[in-house]
């Protein structure tokens, strides 16, 4: 277990990027925070809780009213996942092959 918190961003586990995709289980996972817990920096202390400033901003957008009202906000202690994805190879109009992560619909109708 690394010496880092999980990213607290509300949508971090839903962004389809290569580093978040776990091929063996077909899930998108949230990232670890940017900085380790024992990092001593006055410059970017919030890096211990978020993987990027985009996740930090999304968290503030979602929880600002709770902060203003003094209500508690739950701290995420587990790695969140979004299931139902797979890596698909596609070919563009120039004949080049590229990989893309797409949502899979497994419902049978």
PDB file of N, CA and C in Angstrom:
ATOM      1  N   UNK A   1       0.842  -1.178   0.000  1.00  0.00           N
ATOM      2  CA  UNK A   1       0.000   0.000   0.000  1.00  0.00           C
ATOM      3  C   UNK A   1       0.886   1.239   0.000  1.00  0.00           C
ATOM      4  N   UNK A   2       0.735   2.096  -0.981  1.00  0.00           N
ATOM      5  CA  UNK A   2       1.559   3.300  -1.026  1.00  0.00           C
ATOM      6  C   UNK A   2       1.202   4.262   0.109  1.00  0.00           C
ATOM      7  N   UNK A   3       2.114   5.137   0.372  1.00  0.00           N
ATOM      8  CA  UNK A   3       1.942   6.107   1.431  1.00  0.00           C
ATOM      9  C   UNK A   3       1.194   7.331   0.911  1.00  0.00           C
ATOM     10  N   UNK A   4       0.026   7.111   0.298  1.00  0.00           N
ATOM     11  CA  UNK A   4      -0.775   8.188  -0.272  1.00  0.00           C
ATOM     12  C   UNK A   4      -2.250   7.941  -0.007  1.00  0.00           C
ATOM     13  N   UNK A   5      -3.004   9.044   0.050  1.00  0.00           N
ATOM     14  CA  UNK A   5      -4.457   8.934   0.102  1.00  0.00           C
ATOM     15  C   UNK A   5      -4.980   8.644  -1.297  1.00  0.00           C
ATOM     16  N   UNK A   6      -6.224   8.186  -1.389  1.00  0.00           N
ATOM     17  CA  UNK A   6      -6.876   8.088  -2.687  1.00  0.00           C
ATOM     18  C   UNK A   6      -7.403   9.467  -3.054  1.00  0.00           C
ATOM     19  N   UNK A   7      -7.455   9.759  -4.332  1.00  0.00           N
ATOM     20  CA  UNK A   7      -7.941  11.062  -4.784  1.00  0.00           C
ATOM     21  C   UNK A   7      -9.374  11.263  -4.298  1.00  0.00           C
ATOM     22  N   UNK A   8      -9.651  12.436  -3.771  1.00  0.00           N
ATOM     23  CA  UNK A   8     -10.964  12.747  -3.226  1.00  0.00           C
ATOM     24  C   UNK A   8     -11.902  13.328  -4.287  1.00  0.00           C
ATOM     25  N   UNK A   9     -11.431  13.490  -5.518  1.00  0.00           N
ATOM     26  CA  UNK A   9     -12.257  14.053  -6.585  1.00  0.00           C
ATOM     27  C   UNK A   9     -13.513  13.230  -6.824  1.00  0.00           C
ATOM     28  N   UNK A  10     -14.673  13.880  -6.987  1.00  0.00           N
ATOM     29  CA  UNK A  10     -15.931  13.147  -7.108  1.00  0.00           C
ATOM     30  C   UNK A  10     -16.057  12.345  -8.403  1.00  0.00           C
ATOM     31  N   UNK A  11     -15.347  12.733  -9.455  1.00  0.00           N
ATOM     32  CA  UNK A  11     -15.466  12.047 -10.738  1.00  0.00           C
ATOM     33  C   UNK A  11     -14.154  11.431 -11.210  1.00  0.00           C
ATOM     34  N   UNK A  12     -13.177  11.332 -10.352  1.00  0.00           N
ATOM     35  CA  UNK A  12     -11.866  10.815 -10.732  1.00  0.00           C
ATOM     36  C   UNK A  12     -11.958   9.383 -11.257  1.00  0.00           C
ATOM     37  N   UNK A  13     -12.832   8.586 -10.690  1.00  0.00           N
ATOM     38  CA  UNK A  13     -12.958   7.179 -11.075  1.00  0.00           C
ATOM     39  C   UNK A  13     -13.822   6.990 -12.325  1.00  0.00           C
ATOM     40  N   UNK A  14     -14.282   8.074 -12.946  1.00  0.00           N
ATOM     41  CA  UNK A  14     -15.111   7.974 -14.150  1.00  0.00           C
ATOM     42  C   UNK A  14     -14.405   8.483 -15.401  1.00  0.00           C
ATOM     43  N   UNK A  15     -13.226   9.084 -15.259  1.00  0.00           N
ATOM     44  CA  UNK A  15     -12.486   9.609 -16.409  1.00  0.00           C
ATOM     45  C   UNK A  15     -11.745   8.471 -17.097  1.00  0.00           C
ATOM     46  N   UNK A  16     -11.973   8.302 -18.380  1.00  0.00           N
ATOM     47  CA  UNK A  16     -11.397   7.169 -19.115  1.00  0.00           C
ATOM     48  C   UNK A  16     -10.025   7.539 -19.671  1.00  0.00           C
ATOM     49  N   UNK A  17      -8.987   7.285 -18.885  1.00  0.00           N
ATOM     50  CA  UNK A  17      -7.609   7.484 -19.328  1.00  0.00           C
ATOM     51  C   UNK A  17      -6.853   6.169 -19.178  1.00  0.00           C
ATOM     52  N   UNK A  18      -5.737   6.048 -19.878  1.00  0.00           N
ATOM     53  CA  UNK A  18      -4.965   4.802 -19.892  1.00  0.00           C
ATOM     54  C   UNK A  18      -4.463   4.419 -18.498  1.00  0.00           C
ATOM     55  N   UNK A  19      -4.043   5.395 -17.696  1.00  0.00           N
ATOM     56  CA  UNK A  19      -3.489   5.057 -16.382  1.00  0.00           C
ATOM     57  C   UNK A  19      -4.565   4.672 -15.368  1.00  0.00           C
ATOM     58  N   UNK A  20      -5.817   4.992 -15.628  1.00  0.00           N
ATOM     59  CA  UNK A  20      -6.897   4.615 -14.717  1.00  0.00           C
ATOM     60  C   UNK A  20      -7.544   3.279 -15.090  1.00  0.00           C
ATOM     61  N   UNK A  21      -7.289   2.783 -16.299  1.00  0.00           N
ATOM     62  CA  UNK A  21      -7.951   1.583 -16.810  1.00  0.00           C
ATOM     63  C   UNK A  21      -7.231   0.324 -16.331  1.00  0.00           C
ATOM     64  N   UNK A  22      -7.973  -0.609 -15.735  1.00  0.00           N
ATOM     65  CA  UNK A  22      -7.445  -1.900 -15.307  1.00  0.00           C
ATOM     66  C   UNK A  22      -8.022  -2.951 -16.248  1.00  0.00           C
ATOM     67  N   UNK A  23      -7.212  -3.396 -17.193  1.00  0.00           N
ATOM     68  CA  UNK A  23      -7.668  -4.268 -18.267  1.00  0.00           C
ATOM     69  C   UNK A  23      -8.179  -5.617 -17.771  1.00  0.00           C
ATOM     70  N   UNK A  24      -7.531  -6.194 -16.767  1.00  0.00           N
ATOM     71  CA  UNK A  24      -7.898  -7.539 -16.316  1.00  0.00           C
ATOM     72  C   UNK A  24      -9.323  -7.605 -15.775  1.00  0.00           C
ATOM     73  N   UNK A  25      -9.807  -6.513 -15.193  1.00  0.00           N
ATOM     74  CA  UNK A  25     -11.158  -6.506 -14.645  1.00  0.00           C
ATOM     75  C   UNK A  25     -12.109  -5.612 -15.414  1.00  0.00           C
ATOM     76  N   UNK A  26     -11.616  -4.837 -16.373  1.00  0.00           N
ATOM     77  CA  UNK A  26     -12.464  -3.973 -17.177  1.00  0.00           C
ATOM     78  C   UNK A  26     -13.072  -2.822 -16.395  1.00  0.00           C
ATOM     79  N   UNK A  27     -12.281  -2.222 -15.492  1.00  0.00           N
ATOM     80  CA  UNK A  27     -12.784  -1.128 -14.667  1.00  0.00           C
ATOM     81  C   UNK A  27     -11.891   0.102 -14.798  1.00  0.00           C
ATOM     82  N   UNK A  28     -12.486   1.252 -14.531  1.00  0.00           N
ATOM     83  CA  UNK A  28     -11.757   2.504 -14.424  1.00  0.00           C
ATOM     84  C   UNK A  28     -11.638   2.798 -12.935  1.00  0.00           C
ATOM     85  N   UNK A  29     -10.412   2.994 -12.453  1.00  0.00           N
ATOM     86  CA  UNK A  29     -10.181   3.238 -11.028  1.00  0.00           C
ATOM     87  C   UNK A  29      -9.744   4.682 -10.808  1.00  0.00           C
ATOM     88  N   UNK A  30     -10.038   5.185  -9.625  1.00  0.00           N
ATOM     89  CA  UNK A  30      -9.541   6.498  -9.238  1.00  0.00           C
ATOM     90  C   UNK A  30      -8.047   6.443  -8.998  1.00  0.00           C
ATOM     91  N   UNK A  31      -7.387   7.559  -9.128  1.00  0.00           N
ATOM     92  CA  UNK A  31      -5.946   7.631  -8.917  1.00  0.00           C
ATOM     93  C   UNK A  31      -5.609   7.824  -7.445  1.00  0.00           C
ATOM     94  N   UNK A  32      -4.322   7.675  -7.153  1.00  0.00           N
ATOM     95  CA  UNK A  32      -3.807   8.083  -5.858  1.00  0.00           C
ATOM     96  C   UNK A  32      -3.595   9.593  -5.897  1.00  0.00           C
ATOM     97  N   UNK A  33      -3.518  10.204  -4.726  1.00  0.00           N
ATOM     98  CA  UNK A  33      -3.232  11.632  -4.638  1.00  0.00           C
ATOM     99  C   UNK A  33      -1.830  11.918  -5.179  1.00  0.00           C
ATOM    100  N   UNK A  34      -1.587  13.174  -5.511  1.00  0.00           N
ATOM    101  CA  UNK A  34      -0.344  13.584  -6.157  1.00  0.00           C
ATOM    102  C   UNK A  34       0.868  13.445  -5.238  1.00  0.00           C
ATOM    103  N   UNK A  35       0.729  13.832  -3.967  1.00  0.00           N
ATOM    104  CA  UNK A  35       1.860  13.836  -3.041  1.00  0.00           C
ATOM    105  C   UNK A  35       1.708  12.773  -1.955  1.00  0.00           C
ATOM    106  N   UNK A  36       2.826  12.222  -1.457  1.00  0.00           N
ATOM    107  CA  UNK A  36       2.743  11.266  -0.342  1.00  0.00           C
ATOM    108  C   UNK A  36       2.374  11.983   0.959  1.00  0.00           C
ATOM    109  N   UNK A  37       1.932  11.200   1.944  1.00  0.00           N
ATOM    110  CA  UNK A  37       1.475  11.760   3.212  1.00  0.00           C
ATOM    111  C   UNK A  37       2.579  12.474   3.986  1.00  0.00           C
ATOM    112  N   UNK A  38       3.814  12.010   3.866  1.00  0.00           N
ATOM    113  CA  UNK A  38       4.911  12.599   4.632  1.00  0.00           C
ATOM    114  C   UNK A  38       5.613  13.742   3.911  1.00  0.00           C
ATOM    115  N   UNK A  39       5.068  14.212   2.808  1.00  0.00           N
ATOM    116  CA  UNK A  39       5.672  15.319   2.061  1.00  0.00           C
ATOM    117  C   UNK A  39       5.517  16.621   2.836  1.00  0.00           C
ATOM    118  N   UNK A  40       6.601  17.348   3.019  1.00  0.00           N
ATOM    119  CA  UNK A  40       6.593  18.595   3.790  1.00  0.00           C
ATOM    120  C   UNK A  40       6.706  19.780   2.841  1.00  0.00           C
ATOM    121  N   UNK A  41       5.575  20.234   2.319  1.00  0.00           N
ATOM    122  CA  UNK A  41       5.583  21.358   1.390  1.00  0.00           C
ATOM    123  C   UNK A  41       4.552  22.383   1.826  1.00  0.00           C
ATOM    124  N   UNK A  42       4.953  23.621   1.859  1.00  0.00           N
ATOM    125  CA  UNK A  42       4.020  24.707   2.138  1.00  0.00           C
ATOM    126  C   UNK A  42       3.344  25.161   0.848  1.00  0.00           C
ATOM    127  N   UNK A  43       3.908  24.777  -0.290  1.00  0.00           N
ATOM    128  CA  UNK A  43       3.425  25.282  -1.567  1.00  0.00           C
ATOM    129  C   UNK A  43       2.118  24.636  -2.010  1.00  0.00           C
ATOM    130  N   UNK A  44       2.038  23.311  -1.980  1.00  0.00           N
ATOM    131  CA  UNK A  44       0.849  22.628  -2.488  1.00  0.00           C
ATOM    132  C   UNK A  44       0.436  21.524  -1.524  1.00  0.00           C
ATOM    133  N   UNK A  45      -0.044  21.897  -0.359  1.00  0.00           N
ATOM    134  CA  UNK A  45      -0.471  20.941   0.653  1.00  0.00           C
ATOM    135  C   UNK A  45      -1.684  20.138   0.240  1.00  0.00           C
ATOM    136  N   UNK A  46      -2.529  20.692  -0.642  1.00  0.00           N
ATOM    137  CA  UNK A  46      -3.726  19.978  -1.095  1.00  0.00           C
ATOM    138  C   UNK A  46      -3.388  18.809  -2.005  1.00  0.00           C
ATOM    139  N   UNK A  47      -2.151  18.728  -2.456  1.00  0.00           N
ATOM    140  CA  UNK A  47      -1.725  17.612  -3.289  1.00  0.00           C
ATOM    141  C   UNK A  47      -1.742  16.281  -2.562  1.00  0.00           C
ATOM    142  N   UNK A  48      -1.881  16.306  -1.249  1.00  0.00           N
ATOM    143  CA  UNK A  48      -1.987  15.070  -0.471  1.00  0.00           C
ATOM    144  C   UNK A  48      -3.377  14.455  -0.566  1.00  0.00           C
ATOM    145  N   UNK A  49      -4.332  15.202  -1.147  1.00  0.00           N
ATOM    146  CA  UNK A  49      -5.710  14.735  -1.183  1.00  0.00           C
ATOM    147  C   UNK A  49      -6.295  14.618  -2.590  1.00  0.00           C
ATOM    148  N   UNK A  50      -5.639  15.212  -3.596  1.00  0.00           N
ATOM    149  CA  UNK A  50      -6.164  15.216  -4.965  1.00  0.00           C
ATOM    150  C   UNK A  50      -5.065  14.852  -5.959  1.00  0.00           C
ATOM    151  N   UNK A  51      -5.449  14.207  -7.054  1.00  0.00           N
ATOM    152  CA  UNK A  51      -4.461  13.836  -8.071  1.00  0.00           C
ATOM    153  C   UNK A  51      -4.161  14.995  -9.017  1.00  0.00           C
ATOM    154  N   UNK A  52      -5.068  15.958  -9.115  1.00  0.00           N
ATOM    155  CA  UNK A  52      -4.869  17.097 -10.012  1.00  0.00           C
ATOM    156  C   UNK A  52      -5.694  18.285  -9.524  1.00  0.00           C
ATOM    157  N   UNK A  53      -5.419  19.451 -10.082  1.00  0.00           N
ATOM    158  CA  UNK A  53      -6.214  20.615  -9.715  1.00  0.00           C
ATOM    159  C   UNK A  53      -7.625  20.519 -10.290  1.00  0.00           C
ATOM    160  N   UNK A  54      -7.820  19.743 -11.348  1.00  0.00           N
ATOM    161  CA  UNK A  54      -9.168  19.540 -11.891  1.00  0.00           C
ATOM    162  C   UNK A  54     -10.036  18.782 -10.888  1.00  0.00           C
ATOM    163  N   UNK A  55      -9.491  17.741 -10.274  1.00  0.00           N
ATOM    164  CA  UNK A  55     -10.239  17.001  -9.250  1.00  0.00           C
ATOM    165  C   UNK A  55     -10.473  17.867  -8.019  1.00  0.00           C
ATOM    166  N   UNK A  56      -9.494  18.682  -7.689  1.00  0.00           N
ATOM    167  CA  UNK A  56      -9.644  19.586  -6.551  1.00  0.00           C
ATOM    168  C   UNK A  56     -10.785  20.583  -6.793  1.00  0.00           C
ATOM    169  N   UNK A  57     -10.828  21.161  -7.986  1.00  0.00           N
ATOM    170  CA  UNK A  57     -11.893  22.104  -8.327  1.00  0.00           C
ATOM    171  C   UNK A  57     -13.262  21.450  -8.360  1.00  0.00           C
ATOM    172  N   UNK A  58     -13.344  20.225  -8.884  1.00  0.00           N
ATOM    173  CA  UNK A  58     -14.618  19.504  -8.926  1.00  0.00           C
ATOM    174  C   UNK A  58     -15.110  19.193  -7.512  1.00  0.00           C
ATOM    175  N   UNK A  59     -14.176  18.850  -6.615  1.00  0.00           N
ATOM    176  CA  UNK A  59     -14.549  18.568  -5.229  1.00  0.00           C
ATOM    177  C   UNK A  59     -15.083  19.830  -4.558  1.00  0.00           C
ATOM    178  N   UNK A  60     -14.406  20.957  -4.784  1.00  0.00           N
ATOM    179  CA  UNK A  60     -14.868  22.218  -4.200  1.00  0.00           C
ATOM    180  C   UNK A  60     -16.235  22.617  -4.752  1.00  0.00           C
ATOM    181  N   UNK A  61     -16.450  22.425  -6.050  1.00  0.00           N
ATOM    182  CA  UNK A  61     -17.756  22.738  -6.640  1.00  0.00           C
ATOM    183  C   UNK A  61     -18.867  21.927  -5.994  1.00  0.00           C
ATOM    184  N   UNK A  62     -18.586  20.667  -5.720  1.00  0.00           N
ATOM    185  CA  UNK A  62     -19.605  19.782  -5.159  1.00  0.00           C
ATOM    186  C   UNK A  62     -19.847  20.032  -3.665  1.00  0.00           C
ATOM    187  N   UNK A  63     -18.815  20.390  -2.923  1.00  0.00           N
ATOM    188  CA  UNK A  63     -18.928  20.466  -1.467  1.00  0.00           C
ATOM    189  C   UNK A  63     -18.880  21.873  -0.884  1.00  0.00           C
ATOM    190  N   UNK A  64     -18.847  22.908  -1.693  1.00  0.00           N
ATOM    191  CA  UNK A  64     -18.703  24.268  -1.175  1.00  0.00           C
ATOM    192  C   UNK A  64     -19.859  24.664  -0.255  1.00  0.00           C
ATOM    193  N   UNK A  65     -21.071  24.279  -0.586  1.00  0.00           N
ATOM    194  CA  UNK A  65     -22.203  24.630   0.270  1.00  0.00           C
ATOM    195  C   UNK A  65     -22.086  23.954   1.638  1.00  0.00           C
ATOM    196  N   UNK A  66     -21.646  22.692   1.659  1.00  0.00           N
ATOM    197  CA  UNK A  66     -21.445  22.005   2.936  1.00  0.00           C
ATOM    198  C   UNK A  66     -20.357  22.685   3.763  1.00  0.00           C
ATOM    199  N   UNK A  67     -19.310  23.163   3.105  1.00  0.00           N
ATOM    200  CA  UNK A  67     -18.236  23.867   3.804  1.00  0.00           C
ATOM    201  C   UNK A  67     -18.768  25.158   4.409  1.00  0.00           C
ATOM    202  N   UNK A  68     -19.539  25.903   3.625  1.00  0.00           N
ATOM    203  CA  UNK A  68     -20.098  27.164   4.113  1.00  0.00           C
ATOM    204  C   UNK A  68     -21.038  26.952   5.294  1.00  0.00           C
ATOM    205  N   UNK A  69     -21.795  25.869   5.280  1.00  0.00           N
ATOM    206  CA  UNK A  69     -22.754  25.586   6.345  1.00  0.00           C
ATOM    207  C   UNK A  69     -22.121  24.860   7.541  1.00  0.00           C
ATOM    208  N   UNK A  70     -20.875  24.464   7.422  1.00  0.00           N
ATOM    209  CA  UNK A  70     -20.185  23.790   8.514  1.00  0.00           C
ATOM    210  C   UNK A  70     -20.585  22.331   8.675  1.00  0.00           C
ATOM    211  N   UNK A  71     -21.113  21.715   7.612  1.00  0.00           N
ATOM    212  CA  UNK A  71     -21.509  20.303   7.674  1.00  0.00           C
ATOM    213  C   UNK A  71     -20.315  19.425   7.355  1.00  0.00           C
ATOM    214  N   UNK A  72     -20.237  18.245   7.989  1.00  0.00           N
ATOM    215  CA  UNK A  72     -19.093  17.348   7.729  1.00  0.00           C
ATOM    216  C   UNK A  72     -19.159  16.747   6.328  1.00  0.00           C
ATOM    217  N   UNK A  73     -17.988  16.471   5.771  1.00  0.00           N
ATOM    218  CA  UNK A  73     -17.862  15.863   4.448  1.00  0.00           C
ATOM    219  C   UNK A  73     -17.120  14.544   4.619  1.00  0.00           C
ATOM    220  N   UNK A  74     -17.660  13.477   4.039  1.00  0.00           N
ATOM    221  CA  UNK A  74     -17.054  12.156   4.193  1.00  0.00           C
ATOM    222  C   UNK A  74     -15.714  12.085   3.464  1.00  0.00           C
ATOM    223  N   UNK A  75     -14.709  11.517   4.131  1.00  0.00           N
ATOM    224  CA  UNK A  75     -13.389  11.321   3.547  1.00  0.00           C
ATOM    225  C   UNK A  75     -13.348   9.945   2.883  1.00  0.00           C
ATOM    226  N   UNK A  76     -12.914   9.873   1.649  1.00  0.00           N
ATOM    227  CA  UNK A  76     -12.889   8.619   0.902  1.00  0.00           C
ATOM    228  C   UNK A  76     -11.667   7.808   1.321  1.00  0.00           C
ATOM    229  N   UNK A  77     -11.900   6.617   1.854  1.00  0.00           N
ATOM    230  CA  UNK A  77     -10.820   5.768   2.350  1.00  0.00           C
ATOM    231  C   UNK A  77     -10.613   4.509   1.500  1.00  0.00           C
ATOM    232  N   UNK A  78     -11.356   4.352   0.430  1.00  0.00           N
ATOM    233  CA  UNK A  78     -11.198   3.194  -0.456  1.00  0.00           C
ATOM    234  C   UNK A  78     -11.093   3.687  -1.890  1.00  0.00           C
ATOM    235  N   UNK A  79     -10.529   2.880  -2.733  1.00  0.00           N
ATOM    236  CA  UNK A  79     -10.369   3.232  -4.137  1.00  0.00           C
ATOM    237  C   UNK A  79     -11.672   2.957  -4.872  1.00  0.00           C
ATOM    238  N   UNK A  80     -12.231   3.989  -5.473  1.00  0.00           N
ATOM    239  CA  UNK A  80     -13.505   3.842  -6.178  1.00  0.00           C
ATOM    240  C   UNK A  80     -13.266   3.340  -7.602  1.00  0.00           C
ATOM    241  N   UNK A  81     -14.253   2.609  -8.122  1.00  0.00           N
ATOM    242  CA  UNK A  81     -14.145   2.030  -9.461  1.00  0.00           C
ATOM    243  C   UNK A  81     -15.447   2.208 -10.219  1.00  0.00           C
ATOM    244  N   UNK A  82     -15.332   2.291 -11.529  1.00  0.00           N
ATOM    245  CA  UNK A  82     -16.485   2.276 -12.433  1.00  0.00           C
ATOM    246  C   UNK A  82     -16.287   1.104 -13.373  1.00  0.00           C
ATOM    247  N   UNK A  83     -17.205   0.159 -13.390  1.00  0.00           N
ATOM    248  CA  UNK A  83     -17.056  -1.048 -14.195  1.00  0.00           C
ATOM    249  C   UNK A  83     -17.678  -0.935 -15.568  1.00  0.00           C
ATOM    250  N   UNK A  84     -17.439  -1.970 -16.377  1.00  0.00           N
ATOM    251  CA  UNK A  84     -18.057  -2.075 -17.687  1.00  0.00           C
ATOM    252  C   UNK A  84     -17.322  -1.368 -18.801  1.00  0.00           C
ATOM    253  N   UNK A  85     -15.991  -1.432 -18.819  1.00  0.00           N
ATOM    254  CA  UNK A  85     -15.194  -0.805 -19.879  1.00  0.00           C
ATOM    255  C   UNK A  85     -14.306  -1.848 -20.538  1.00  0.00           C
ATOM    256  N   UNK A  86     -13.902  -1.570 -21.769  1.00  0.00           N
ATOM    257  CA  UNK A  86     -12.931  -2.409 -22.458  1.00  0.00           C
ATOM    258  C   UNK A  86     -12.107  -1.552 -23.401  1.00  0.00           C
ATOM    259  N   UNK A  87     -10.903  -2.035 -23.717  1.00  0.00           N
ATOM    260  CA  UNK A  87     -10.037  -1.333 -24.659  1.00  0.00           C
ATOM    261  C   UNK A  87     -10.337  -1.842 -26.057  1.00  0.00           C
ATOM    262  N   UNK A  88     -10.602  -0.924 -26.985  1.00  0.00           N
ATOM    263  CA  UNK A  88     -10.982  -1.260 -28.350  1.00  0.00           C
ATOM    264  C   UNK A  88      -9.969  -0.637 -29.307  1.00  0.00           C
ATOM    265  N   UNK A  89      -9.541  -1.406 -30.291  1.00  0.00           N
ATOM    266  CA  UNK A  89      -8.650  -0.880 -31.329  1.00  0.00           C
ATOM    267  C   UNK A  89      -9.478  -0.405 -32.507  1.00  0.00           C
ATOM    268  N   UNK A  90      -9.238   0.825 -32.928  1.00  0.00           N
ATOM    269  CA  UNK A  90      -9.948   1.407 -34.068  1.00  0.00           C
ATOM    270  C   UNK A  90      -8.941   1.887 -35.099  1.00  0.00           C
ATOM    271  N   UNK A  91      -9.400   2.056 -36.324  1.00  0.00           N
ATOM    272  CA  UNK A  91      -8.565   2.569 -37.398  1.00  0.00           C
ATOM    273  C   UNK A  91      -9.173   3.877 -37.892  1.00  0.00           C
ATOM    274  N   UNK A  92      -8.332   4.920 -37.989  1.00  0.00           N
ATOM    275  CA  UNK A  92      -8.851   6.205 -38.452  1.00  0.00           C
ATOM    276  C   UNK A  92      -8.828   6.278 -39.979  1.00  0.00           C
ATOM    277  N   UNK A  93      -9.223   7.424 -40.536  1.00  0.00           N
ATOM    278  CA  UNK A  93      -9.337   7.573 -41.988  1.00  0.00           C
ATOM    279  C   UNK A  93      -7.986   7.521 -42.697  1.00  0.00           C
ATOM    280  N   UNK A  94      -6.870   7.705 -41.986  1.00  0.00           N
ATOM    281  CA  UNK A  94      -5.541   7.636 -42.595  1.00  0.00           C
ATOM    282  C   UNK A  94      -4.944   6.241 -42.488  1.00  0.00           C
ATOM    283  N   UNK A  95      -5.680   5.299 -41.943  1.00  0.00           N
ATOM    284  CA  UNK A  95      -5.210   3.936 -41.839  1.00  0.00           C
ATOM    285  C   UNK A  95      -4.389   3.638 -40.592  1.00  0.00           C
ATOM    286  N   UNK A  96      -4.322   4.563 -39.663  1.00  0.00           N
ATOM    287  CA  UNK A  96      -3.582   4.346 -38.428  1.00  0.00           C
ATOM    288  C   UNK A  96      -4.480   3.723 -37.373  1.00  0.00           C
ATOM    289  N   UNK A  97      -3.918   2.783 -36.626  1.00  0.00           N
ATOM    290  CA  UNK A  97      -4.664   2.107 -35.570  1.00  0.00           C
ATOM    291  C   UNK A  97      -4.396   2.802 -34.241  1.00  0.00           C
ATOM    292  N   UNK A  98      -5.437   3.015 -33.469  1.00  0.00           N
ATOM    293  CA  UNK A  98      -5.304   3.599 -32.141  1.00  0.00           C
ATOM    294  C   UNK A  98      -6.213   2.863 -31.166  1.00  0.00           C
ATOM    295  N   UNK A  99      -5.835   2.892 -29.897  1.00  0.00           N
ATOM    296  CA  UNK A  99      -6.622   2.247 -28.852  1.00  0.00           C
ATOM    297  C   UNK A  99      -7.501   3.263 -28.161  1.00  0.00           C
ATOM    298  N   UNK A 100      -8.690   2.814 -27.805  1.00  0.00           N
ATOM    299  CA  UNK A 100      -9.643   3.679 -27.140  1.00  0.00           C
ATOM    300  C   UNK A 100     -10.375   2.867 -26.078  1.00  0.00           C
ATOM    301  N   UNK A 101     -10.650   3.474 -24.938  1.00  0.00           N
ATOM    302  CA  UNK A 101     -11.393   2.805 -23.877  1.00  0.00           C
ATOM    303  C   UNK A 101     -12.856   3.190 -24.025  1.00  0.00           C
ATOM    304  N   UNK A 102     -13.724   2.190 -24.135  1.00  0.00           N
ATOM    305  CA  UNK A 102     -15.147   2.444 -24.350  1.00  0.00           C
ATOM    306  C   UNK A 102     -15.987   1.714 -23.323  1.00  0.00           C
ATOM    307  N   UNK A 103     -17.136   2.272 -23.058  1.00  0.00           N
ATOM    308  CA  UNK A 103     -18.112   1.669 -22.141  1.00  0.00           C
ATOM    309  C   UNK A 103     -18.769   0.497 -22.855  1.00  0.00           C
ATOM    310  N   UNK A 104     -18.977  -0.610 -22.147  1.00  0.00           N
ATOM    311  CA  UNK A 104     -19.580  -1.812 -22.697  1.00  0.00           C
ATOM    312  C   UNK A 104     -20.973  -1.966 -22.111  1.00  0.00           C
ATOM    313  N   UNK A 105     -21.948  -2.187 -22.969  1.00  0.00           N
ATOM    314  CA  UNK A 105     -23.314  -2.413 -22.516  1.00  0.00           C
ATOM    315  C   UNK A 105     -23.572  -3.916 -22.548  1.00  0.00           C
ATOM    316  N   UNK A 106     -23.662  -4.530 -21.382  1.00  0.00           N
ATOM    317  CA  UNK A 106     -23.834  -5.992 -21.299  1.00  0.00           C
ATOM    318  C   UNK A 106     -25.281  -6.398 -21.077  1.00  0.00           C
ATOM    319  N   UNK A 107     -26.206  -5.475 -21.225  1.00  0.00           N
ATOM    320  CA  UNK A 107     -27.603  -5.827 -21.028  1.00  0.00           C
ATOM    321  C   UNK A 107     -28.110  -6.640 -22.220  1.00  0.00           C
ATOM    322  N   UNK A 108     -28.861  -7.675 -21.933  1.00  0.00           N
ATOM    323  CA  UNK A 108     -29.487  -8.455 -23.002  1.00  0.00           C
ATOM    324  C   UNK A 108     -30.965  -8.113 -23.039  1.00  0.00           C
ATOM    325  N   UNK A 109     -31.442  -7.744 -24.217  1.00  0.00           N
ATOM    326  CA  UNK A 109     -32.843  -7.329 -24.338  1.00  0.00           C
ATOM    327  C   UNK A 109     -33.659  -8.320 -25.089  1.00  0.00           C
TER     328      UNK A 109
END
